[in-house]
Coordinates of C-alpha atoms in Angstrom, one line a residue:
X1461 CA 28.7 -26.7 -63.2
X1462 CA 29.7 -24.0 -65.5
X1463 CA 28.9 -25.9 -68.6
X1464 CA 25.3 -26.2 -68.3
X1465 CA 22.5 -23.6 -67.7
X1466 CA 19.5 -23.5 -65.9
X1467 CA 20.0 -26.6 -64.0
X1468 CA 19.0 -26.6 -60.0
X1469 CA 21.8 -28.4 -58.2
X1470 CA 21.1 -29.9 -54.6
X1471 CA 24.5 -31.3 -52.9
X1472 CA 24.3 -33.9 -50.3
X1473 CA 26.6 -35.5 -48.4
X1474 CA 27.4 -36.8 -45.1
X1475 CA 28.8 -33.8 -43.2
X1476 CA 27.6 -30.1 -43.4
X1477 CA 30.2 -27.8 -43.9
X1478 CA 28.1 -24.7 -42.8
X1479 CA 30.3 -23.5 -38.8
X1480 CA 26.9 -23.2 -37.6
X1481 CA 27.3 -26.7 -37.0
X1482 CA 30.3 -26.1 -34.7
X1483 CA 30.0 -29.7 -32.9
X1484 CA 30.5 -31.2 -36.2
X1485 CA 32.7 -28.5 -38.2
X1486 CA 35.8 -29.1 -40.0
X1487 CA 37.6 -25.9 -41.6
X1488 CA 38.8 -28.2 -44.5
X1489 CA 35.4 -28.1 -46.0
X1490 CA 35.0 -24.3 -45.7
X1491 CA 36.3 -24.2 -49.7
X1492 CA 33.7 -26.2 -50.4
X1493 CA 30.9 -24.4 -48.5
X1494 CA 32.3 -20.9 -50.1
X1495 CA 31.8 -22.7 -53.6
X1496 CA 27.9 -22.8 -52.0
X1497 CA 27.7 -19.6 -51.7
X1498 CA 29.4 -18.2 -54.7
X1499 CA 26.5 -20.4 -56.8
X1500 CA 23.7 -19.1 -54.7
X1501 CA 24.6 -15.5 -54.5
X1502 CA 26.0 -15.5 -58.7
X1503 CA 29.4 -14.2 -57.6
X1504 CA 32.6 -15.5 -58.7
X1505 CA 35.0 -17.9 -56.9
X1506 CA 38.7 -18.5 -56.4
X1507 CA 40.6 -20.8 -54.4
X1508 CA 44.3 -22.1 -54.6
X1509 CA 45.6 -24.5 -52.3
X1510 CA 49.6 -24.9 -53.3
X1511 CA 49.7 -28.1 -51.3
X1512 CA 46.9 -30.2 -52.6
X1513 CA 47.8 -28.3 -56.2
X1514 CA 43.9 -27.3 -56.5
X1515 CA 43.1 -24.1 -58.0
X1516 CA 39.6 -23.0 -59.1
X1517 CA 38.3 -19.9 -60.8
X1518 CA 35.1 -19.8 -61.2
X1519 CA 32.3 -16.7 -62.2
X1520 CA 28.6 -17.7 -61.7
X1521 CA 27.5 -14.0 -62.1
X1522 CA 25.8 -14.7 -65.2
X1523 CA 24.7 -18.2 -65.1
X1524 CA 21.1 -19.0 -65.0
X1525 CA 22.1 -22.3 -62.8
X1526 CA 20.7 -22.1 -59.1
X1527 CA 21.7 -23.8 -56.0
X1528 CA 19.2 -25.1 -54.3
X1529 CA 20.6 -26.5 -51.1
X1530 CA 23.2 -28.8 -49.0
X1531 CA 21.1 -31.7 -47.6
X1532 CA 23.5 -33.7 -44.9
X1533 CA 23.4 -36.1 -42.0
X1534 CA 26.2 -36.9 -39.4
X1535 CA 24.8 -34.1 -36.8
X1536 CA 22.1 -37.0 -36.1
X1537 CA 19.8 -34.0 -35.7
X1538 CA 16.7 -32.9 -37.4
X1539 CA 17.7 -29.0 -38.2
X1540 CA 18.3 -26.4 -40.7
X1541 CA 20.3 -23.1 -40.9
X1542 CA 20.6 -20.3 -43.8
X1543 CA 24.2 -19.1 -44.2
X1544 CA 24.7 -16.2 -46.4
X1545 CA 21.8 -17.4 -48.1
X1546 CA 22.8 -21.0 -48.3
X1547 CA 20.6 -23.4 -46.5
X1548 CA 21.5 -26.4 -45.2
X1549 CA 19.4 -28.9 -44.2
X1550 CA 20.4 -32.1 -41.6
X1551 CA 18.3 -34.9 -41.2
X1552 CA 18.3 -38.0 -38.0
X1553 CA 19.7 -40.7 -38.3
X1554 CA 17.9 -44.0 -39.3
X1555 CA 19.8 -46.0 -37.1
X1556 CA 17.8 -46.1 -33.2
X1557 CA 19.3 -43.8 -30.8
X1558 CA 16.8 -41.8 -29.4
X1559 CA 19.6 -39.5 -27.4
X1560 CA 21.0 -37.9 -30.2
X1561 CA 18.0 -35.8 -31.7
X1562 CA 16.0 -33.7 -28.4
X1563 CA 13.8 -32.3 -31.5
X1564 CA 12.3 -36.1 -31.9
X1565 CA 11.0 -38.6 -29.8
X1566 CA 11.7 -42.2 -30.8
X1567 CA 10.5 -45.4 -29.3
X1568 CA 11.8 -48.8 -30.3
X1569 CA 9.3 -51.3 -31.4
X1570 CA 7.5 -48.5 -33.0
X1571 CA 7.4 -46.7 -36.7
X1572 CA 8.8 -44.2 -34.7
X1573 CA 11.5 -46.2 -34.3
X1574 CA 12.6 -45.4 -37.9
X1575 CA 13.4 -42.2 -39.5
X1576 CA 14.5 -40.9 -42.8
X1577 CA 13.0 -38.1 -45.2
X1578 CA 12.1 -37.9 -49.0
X1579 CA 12.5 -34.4 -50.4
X1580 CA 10.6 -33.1 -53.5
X1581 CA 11.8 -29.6 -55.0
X1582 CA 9.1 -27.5 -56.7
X1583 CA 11.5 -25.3 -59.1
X1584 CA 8.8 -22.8 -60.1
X1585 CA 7.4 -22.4 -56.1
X1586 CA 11.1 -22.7 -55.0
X1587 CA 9.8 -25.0 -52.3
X1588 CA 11.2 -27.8 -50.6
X1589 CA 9.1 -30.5 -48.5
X1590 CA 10.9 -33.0 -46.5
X1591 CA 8.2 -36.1 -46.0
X1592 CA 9.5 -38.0 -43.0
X1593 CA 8.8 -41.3 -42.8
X1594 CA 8.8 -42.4 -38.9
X1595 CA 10.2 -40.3 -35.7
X1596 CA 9.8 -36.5 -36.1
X1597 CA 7.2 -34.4 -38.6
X1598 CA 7.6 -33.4 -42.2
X1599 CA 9.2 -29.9 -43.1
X1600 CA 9.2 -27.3 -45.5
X1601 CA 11.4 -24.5 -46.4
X1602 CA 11.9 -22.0 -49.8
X1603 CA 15.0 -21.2 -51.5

């Protein structure tokens, strides 16, 4: 991260570490999402955890890197919520359980059945659209 510039970095992975997401939250990934937010808002970053041996130091006030966003599932939900100027985007779940997202309706038997997005990142618009293919409508958001 620190030894490249102007690179826009998107992180995904399966849980969001943002609290707004309470029902899923675990405080273990709070370093993590404070690393987000030290890259988004160019400040600098330390952390030092004796028992795992990690410790991190890390300035991003000058770099011309850019965080983009946190893409991430688990929640099953179709949502999105800006932290401190971190957004974090959560998408459904594929698999067919029509409880978990109220924001979708989903009917087996049907494309709707299905759902899953493809993202494309305009770097000059700083725009992101979410194409969804099945259950649930296309979204977009700027960063």
């Amino acid at each position: 991260i620190q030894n490249v510039e102007g690179w826009s970095f998107v992180f995904v992975s399966h849980q969001p570490f943002d609290s707004y997401f309470d029902n899923t939250y675990d405080s273990e990934y709070e370093p993590v999402f404070n690393l987000f937010k030290a890259m988004k808002n160019k400040t600098e970053y330390t952390y030092t955890n004796a028992y795992h041996a990690i410790s991190v130091n890390i300035d991003f006030s000058d770099s011309t890197n850019e965080f983009v966003c946190h893409i991430c599932g688990h929640t099953h939900k179709t949502l999105s919520h800006v932290n401190d100027n971190v957004l974090t985007i959560t998408t459904g779940c594929d698999a067919f359980y029509p409880e978990d997202d109220p924001n979708v309706t989903r009917e087996s038997g049907t494309v709707s059945e299905q759902l899953f997005d493809v993202y494309s990142i305009d770097t000059t618009t700083k725009t992101i659209k979410a194409c969804r293919i099945g259950a649930g409508t296309d979204r977009t958001w700027n960063y």
